Amino acid sequence: MKAIVYYKYGSPDVLELKEVEKPNPRDHEVLVKIYAASANAADWHLMRAEPFLARLENGLLKPKNTKLGADVAGRVEAVGRNVTQFQAGDDVFGGMPLNELGSFAEYVCAPEELLALKPTRLTFEQAAAVPLAAFTALQGLRDKGQIQPGQKVLINGASGGVGTFAVQIAKSFGTEVTGVCSTRNLDLVRSIGADHAIDYTQEDFTRNGQRYDLIFDAVGNRSVSDLNRVLNPNGICAVAGFTSLSRLFQVMFLGGKKIGLMATAKGNKKDLVFIQELLEAGKVVPVIDRTYPFPEVPEAIRYLETGHAQGKVVIAVAQNN
Ligand SMILES: NC(=O)c1ccc[n+]([C@@H]2O[C@H](COP(=O)([O-])OP(=O)(O)OC[C@H]3O[C@@H](n4cnc5c(N)ncnc54)[C@H](OP(=O)(O)O)[C@@H]3O)[C@@H](O)[C@H]2O)c1
């Protein structure tokens, strides 16, 4: 089968489309013929081994796992002998564990526990846009952020891959949502349900007198004192990303009880089914910025790395006939 592989760390130039061995499912795994995948920040963090800690995960000098791609949507081709929930022909979607990425390929073996049936109203490309970004939004808002109905929630980076899910998932919890984005994305952020949209090029959300019960920060560009200023006394800020190591360390060491990094998002069946139900109900609709053909994964990642995607960047791996 064909797969995107990399044998050394670096820019998207290190990615190659190569013929590699088709995987065989282990007992608990499902072999999926991939129709679509999507790109995530995790792909370029691992590809570049940035920050340096990524090397502890995936090899000090060169990548141990030479494949990338966390999100998958496709059709089950075969199942391992202990798999009970799927059979050949099922249309599925899900996310790979970060140490076993591999959806930028024609086939992948995914643990049964990390897959669910593809929502029927979604195309494979829409379904592939969902898993890691939606897990991040859900786990940040719910687990770190302790989201409650009626709260005032602010999403920083509301127009990105994670942010577009965060706006919609926060709304589904019955909260009043403010999205922060640039001028060209104001309409997008309102269209996915934000009650208010703030243009960060015109207004500093930390200095307009408003306060929030929960901030979900999918950018990580603000200081701890800025974030503290806009949190209510019992407010929580869940930080999902960071724009520099100094911002990261500030949140880690100075954030106190209220402001903290969320744990790395992890795929699991319970959350995938929760998200699947929101998708089936039309409460969450994936926002896709661009779809790249399979050989153009390097261009897709180059685009994602600009930090200005409008929703998700999807890879069309194969036609669904
Ligand atoms: N903790 C985890 O497990 C986890 C998992 C996934 C992702 N992440 C992190 O979450 C972050 C977001 O990921 P993503 O996939 O959503 O990235 P993305 O798709 O590249 O989106 C970035 C968004 O940020 C917006 N943005 C840029 N500068 C901004 C500013 N100053 N104020 C407000 N918005 C701004 C951009 O909008 P404009 O074009 O309008 O500027 C863009 O829509 C990344 O740092 C990523 O590493 C963490």
PDB file of C-alpha atoms and ligand atoms in Angstrom, residues 41 45 136 156-157 159-163 180 182 184-185 200 218-219 221 240-242 262-265 304 307-309 311, ligand 1:
ATOM      1  CA  ALA A  41      -0.835  20.062  15.011  1.00  0.00           C
ATOM      2  CA  HIS A  45       5.026  18.562  16.170  1.00  0.00           C
ATOM      3  CA  THR A 136      -9.400  18.209  22.391  1.00  0.00           C
ATOM      4  CA  ASN A 156      -9.770  31.901  21.965  1.00  0.00           C
ATOM      5  CA  GLY A 157      -8.890  30.684  18.454  1.00  0.00           C
ATOM      6  CA  SER A 159     -12.032  29.671  13.906  1.00  0.00           C
ATOM      7  CA  GLY A 160      -9.368  26.931  13.907  1.00  0.00           C
ATOM      8  CA  GLY A 161      -9.607  23.162  13.752  1.00  0.00           C
ATOM      9  CA  VAL A 162     -10.069  22.790  17.505  1.00  0.00           C
ATOM     10  CA  GLY A 163     -11.856  26.118  18.024  1.00  0.00           C
ATOM     11  CA  VAL A 180     -12.280  35.251  19.446  1.00  0.00           C
ATOM     12  CA  SER A 182      -9.785  37.682  13.142  1.00  0.00           C
ATOM     13  CA  ARG A 184     -12.397  37.447   8.079  1.00  0.00           C
ATOM     14  CA  ASN A 185     -13.684  34.724  10.433  1.00  0.00           C
ATOM     15  CA  TYR A 200      -8.799  40.210  17.934  1.00  0.00           C
ATOM     16  CA  ALA A 218      -6.796  27.095  21.614  1.00  0.00           C
ATOM     17  CA  VAL A 219      -4.077  29.649  20.789  1.00  0.00           C
ATOM     18  CA  ASN A 221      -0.764  33.548  23.113  1.00  0.00           C
ATOM     19  CA  ALA A 240      -4.838  23.661  24.743  1.00  0.00           C
ATOM     20  CA  GLY A 241      -2.016  25.234  22.740  1.00  0.00           C
ATOM     21  CA  PHE A 242       0.922  27.595  23.092  1.00  0.00           C
ATOM     22  CA  MET A 262      -5.279  20.540  29.566  1.00  0.00           C
ATOM     23  CA  ALA A 263      -3.922  17.002  29.400  1.00  0.00           C
ATOM     24  CA  THR A 264      -3.042  15.807  25.899  1.00  0.00           C
ATOM     25  CA  ALA A 265      -6.335  14.802  24.318  1.00  0.00           C
ATOM     26  CA  LEU A 304      -1.733  24.009   8.717  1.00  0.00           C
ATOM     27  CA  GLY A 307      -1.625  28.827  12.060  1.00  0.00           C
ATOM     28  CA  HIS A 308      -4.499  30.378  10.125  1.00  0.00           C
ATOM     29  CA  ALA A 309      -6.647  27.453   9.025  1.00  0.00           C
ATOM     30  CA  GLY A 311     -11.612  24.873  10.461  1.00  0.00           C
TER      31      GLY A 311
HETATM   32  N1  LIG B   1      -3.704  19.559  24.128  1.00  0.00           N
HETATM   33  C1  LIG B   1      -3.991  18.793  23.096  1.00  0.00           C
HETATM   34  O1  LIG B   1      -4.210  17.589  23.229  1.00  0.00           O
HETATM   35  C2  LIG B   1      -4.096  19.417  21.730  1.00  0.00           C
HETATM   36  C3  LIG B   1      -4.678  18.700  20.679  1.00  0.00           C
HETATM   37  C4  LIG B   1      -4.832  19.321  19.448  1.00  0.00           C
HETATM   38  C5  LIG B   1      -4.352  20.628  19.273  1.00  0.00           C
HETATM   39  N2  LIG B   1      -3.747  21.255  20.309  1.00  0.00           N
HETATM   40  C6  LIG B   1      -3.246  22.627  20.150  1.00  0.00           C
HETATM   41  O2  LIG B   1      -4.349  23.486  19.995  1.00  0.00           O
HETATM   42  C7  LIG B   1      -3.969  24.596  19.212  1.00  0.00           C
HETATM   43  C8  LIG B   1      -4.997  24.838  18.134  1.00  0.00           C
HETATM   44  O3  LIG B   1      -4.956  23.788  17.222  1.00  0.00           O
HETATM   45  P1  LIG B   1      -5.791  23.870  15.884  1.00  0.00           P
HETATM   46  O4  LIG B   1      -5.702  22.547  15.237  1.00  0.00           O
HETATM   47  O5  LIG B   1      -7.118  24.446  16.159  1.00  0.00           O
HETATM   48  O6  LIG B   1      -4.943  24.948  15.052  1.00  0.00           O
HETATM   49  P2  LIG B   1      -5.355  25.662  13.703  1.00  0.00           P
HETATM   50  O7  LIG B   1      -6.385  24.856  13.003  1.00  0.00           O
HETATM   51  O8  LIG B   1      -4.086  25.978  13.027  1.00  0.00           O
HETATM   52  O9  LIG B   1      -6.087  27.008  14.121  1.00  0.00           O
HETATM   53  C9  LIG B   1      -5.427  28.083  14.590  1.00  0.00           C
HETATM   54  C10 LIG B   1      -6.476  29.212  14.702  1.00  0.00           C
HETATM   55  O10 LIG B   1      -5.962  30.173  15.615  1.00  0.00           O
HETATM   56  C11 LIG B   1      -6.426  31.421  15.186  1.00  0.00           C
HETATM   57  N3  LIG B   1      -5.551  32.467  15.699  1.00  0.00           N
HETATM   58  C12 LIG B   1      -4.274  32.759  15.346  1.00  0.00           C
HETATM   59  N4  LIG B   1      -3.822  33.801  16.067  1.00  0.00           N
HETATM   60  C13 LIG B   1      -4.841  34.163  16.890  1.00  0.00           C
HETATM   61  C14 LIG B   1      -4.996  35.163  17.890  1.00  0.00           C
HETATM   62  N5  LIG B   1      -4.010  36.010  18.164  1.00  0.00           N
HETATM   63  N6  LIG B   1      -6.156  35.230  18.564  1.00  0.00           N
HETATM   64  C15 LIG B   1      -7.171  34.374  18.287  1.00  0.00           C
HETATM   65  N7  LIG B   1      -7.091  33.409  17.340  1.00  0.00           N
HETATM   66  C16 LIG B   1      -5.943  33.313  16.655  1.00  0.00           C
HETATM   67  C17 LIG B   1      -6.407  31.375  13.675  1.00  0.00           C
HETATM   68  O11 LIG B   1      -7.384  32.256  13.187  1.00  0.00           O
HETATM   69  P3  LIG B   1      -7.012  33.544  12.275  1.00  0.00           P
HETATM   70  O12 LIG B   1      -6.598  33.016  10.939  1.00  0.00           O
HETATM   71  O13 LIG B   1      -8.296  34.290  12.256  1.00  0.00           O
HETATM   72  O14 LIG B   1      -5.893  34.255  12.976  1.00  0.00           O
HETATM   73  C18 LIG B   1      -6.757  29.904  13.392  1.00  0.00           C
HETATM   74  O15 LIG B   1      -8.116  29.783  13.049  1.00  0.00           O
HETATM   75  C19 LIG B   1      -2.566  24.314  18.688  1.00  0.00           C
HETATM   76  O16 LIG B   1      -1.643  25.022  19.483  1.00  0.00           O
HETATM   77  C20 LIG B   1      -2.399  22.832  18.919  1.00  0.00           C
HETATM   78  O17 LIG B   1      -1.051  22.474  19.144  1.00  0.00           O
HETATM   79  C21 LIG B   1      -3.629  20.689  21.519  1.00  0.00           C
END
